[in-house]
Coordinates of C-alpha atoms in Angstrom, one line a residue:
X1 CA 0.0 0.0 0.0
X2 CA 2.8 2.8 0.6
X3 CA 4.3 1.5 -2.4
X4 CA 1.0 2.8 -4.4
X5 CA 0.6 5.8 -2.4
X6 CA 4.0 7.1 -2.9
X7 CA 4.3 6.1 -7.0
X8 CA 0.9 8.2 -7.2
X9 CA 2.0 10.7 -5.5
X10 CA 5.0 11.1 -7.5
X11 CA 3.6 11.0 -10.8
X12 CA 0.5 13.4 -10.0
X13 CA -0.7 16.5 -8.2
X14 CA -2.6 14.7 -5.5
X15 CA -0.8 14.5 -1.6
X16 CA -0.6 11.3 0.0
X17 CA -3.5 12.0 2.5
X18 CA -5.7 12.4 -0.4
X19 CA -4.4 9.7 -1.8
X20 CA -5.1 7.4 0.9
X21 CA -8.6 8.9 1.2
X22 CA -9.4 7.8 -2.5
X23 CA -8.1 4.3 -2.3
X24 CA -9.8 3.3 1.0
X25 CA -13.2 5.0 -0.1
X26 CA -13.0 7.6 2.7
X27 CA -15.2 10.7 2.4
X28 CA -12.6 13.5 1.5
X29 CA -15.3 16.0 3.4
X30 CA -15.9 15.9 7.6
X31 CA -19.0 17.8 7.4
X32 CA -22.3 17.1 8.6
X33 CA -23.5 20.0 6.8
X34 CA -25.2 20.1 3.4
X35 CA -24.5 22.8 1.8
X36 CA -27.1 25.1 -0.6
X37 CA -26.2 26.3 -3.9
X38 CA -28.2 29.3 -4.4
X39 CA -28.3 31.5 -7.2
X40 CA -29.0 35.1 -6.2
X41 CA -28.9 37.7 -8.9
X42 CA -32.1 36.3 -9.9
X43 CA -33.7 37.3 -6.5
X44 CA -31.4 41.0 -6.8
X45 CA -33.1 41.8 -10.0
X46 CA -36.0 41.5 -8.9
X47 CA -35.9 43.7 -5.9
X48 CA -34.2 46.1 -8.5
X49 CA -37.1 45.8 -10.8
X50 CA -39.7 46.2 -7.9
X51 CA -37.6 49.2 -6.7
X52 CA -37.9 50.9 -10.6
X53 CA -33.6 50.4 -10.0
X54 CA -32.5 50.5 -13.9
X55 CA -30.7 46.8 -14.8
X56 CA -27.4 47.7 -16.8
X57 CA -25.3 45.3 -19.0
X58 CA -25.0 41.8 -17.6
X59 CA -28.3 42.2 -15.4
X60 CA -30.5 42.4 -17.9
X61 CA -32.3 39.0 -18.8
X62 CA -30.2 37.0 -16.9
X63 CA -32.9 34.9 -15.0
X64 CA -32.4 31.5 -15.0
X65 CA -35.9 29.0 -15.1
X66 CA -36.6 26.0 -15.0
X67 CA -39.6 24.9 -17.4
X68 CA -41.3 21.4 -16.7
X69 CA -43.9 20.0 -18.9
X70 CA -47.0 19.0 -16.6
X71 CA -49.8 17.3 -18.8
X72 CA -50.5 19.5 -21.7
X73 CA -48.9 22.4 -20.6
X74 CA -45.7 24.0 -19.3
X75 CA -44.8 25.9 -16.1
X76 CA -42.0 27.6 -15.4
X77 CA -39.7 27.1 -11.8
X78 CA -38.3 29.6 -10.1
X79 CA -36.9 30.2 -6.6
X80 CA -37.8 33.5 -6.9
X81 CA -41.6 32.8 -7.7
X82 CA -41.4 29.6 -5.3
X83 CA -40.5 32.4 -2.5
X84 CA -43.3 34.8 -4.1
X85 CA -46.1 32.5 -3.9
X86 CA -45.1 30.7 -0.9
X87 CA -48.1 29.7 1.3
X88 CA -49.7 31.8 3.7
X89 CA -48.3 29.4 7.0
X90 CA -44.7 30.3 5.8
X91 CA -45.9 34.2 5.2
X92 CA -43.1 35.5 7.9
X93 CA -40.2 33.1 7.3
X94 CA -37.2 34.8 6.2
X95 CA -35.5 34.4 2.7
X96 CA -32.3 33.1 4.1
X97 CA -34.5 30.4 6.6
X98 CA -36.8 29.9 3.3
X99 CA -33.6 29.0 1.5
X100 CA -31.2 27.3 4.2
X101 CA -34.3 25.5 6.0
X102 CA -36.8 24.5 3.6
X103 CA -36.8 21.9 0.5
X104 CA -38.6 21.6 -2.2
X105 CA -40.0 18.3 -2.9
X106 CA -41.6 17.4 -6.4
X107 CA -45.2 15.6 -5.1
X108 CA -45.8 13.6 -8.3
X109 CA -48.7 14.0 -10.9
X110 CA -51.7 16.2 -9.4
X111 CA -54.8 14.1 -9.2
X112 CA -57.6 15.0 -11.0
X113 CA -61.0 16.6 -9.2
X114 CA -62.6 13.4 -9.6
X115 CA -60.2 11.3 -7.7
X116 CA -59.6 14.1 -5.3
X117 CA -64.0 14.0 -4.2
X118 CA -64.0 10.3 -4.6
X119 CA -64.0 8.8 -1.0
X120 CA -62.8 5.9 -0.1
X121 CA -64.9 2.9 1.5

């Protein structure tokens, strides 16, 4: 085994902890934190827009969304709109709790209102 480590540490960029880590199937990160990737020049702009705050150069148009087809039509994802339109029990949760705390989870296909006033024996 240090006969591996050392020859790969020789012929690459990688140390011989790392090394180790890689061959034994170790995690390479001690965390017990999951980090979010959030994107937010989306939610900037839109305070800027809100505000009447002109958008110069880059700014402009740069929203990224997400567009799922659902049945026969499409909707569009956004964080932004997600933290819009959130429902009323979340009305005084914080965008950084909204983002850091919360997860959304996709439900499946909606059932139709037949299914939904059917009831069950």
């Amino acid at each position: 085994m240090v006969k591996i480590v050392n020859a790969l540490t020789a012929r690459k960029e990688i140390g011989a902890p790392m090394a180790c880590l890689y061959l034994l199937k170790h995690p390479d990160h001690y965390t017990n934190f999951k980090f979010i990737v959030w994107y937010w020049p989306q939610f900037v702009n839109h305070i800027k827009e809100e505000f009447g705050i002109p958008l110069y150069g880059s700014d402009k148009n740069r929203d990224k969304v997400t567009i799922r087809r659902v049945e026969e039509s499409i909707v569009s994802l956004s964080p932004v709109i997600d933290y819009i339109y959130r429902p009323s029990v979340y009305g005084n949760v914080c965008l950084y709790d909204w983002i850091t705390i919360y997860t959304k989870k996709y439900c499946g296909p909606a059932r139709s209102r037949k299914d939904k006033n059917t009831v069950n024996d």
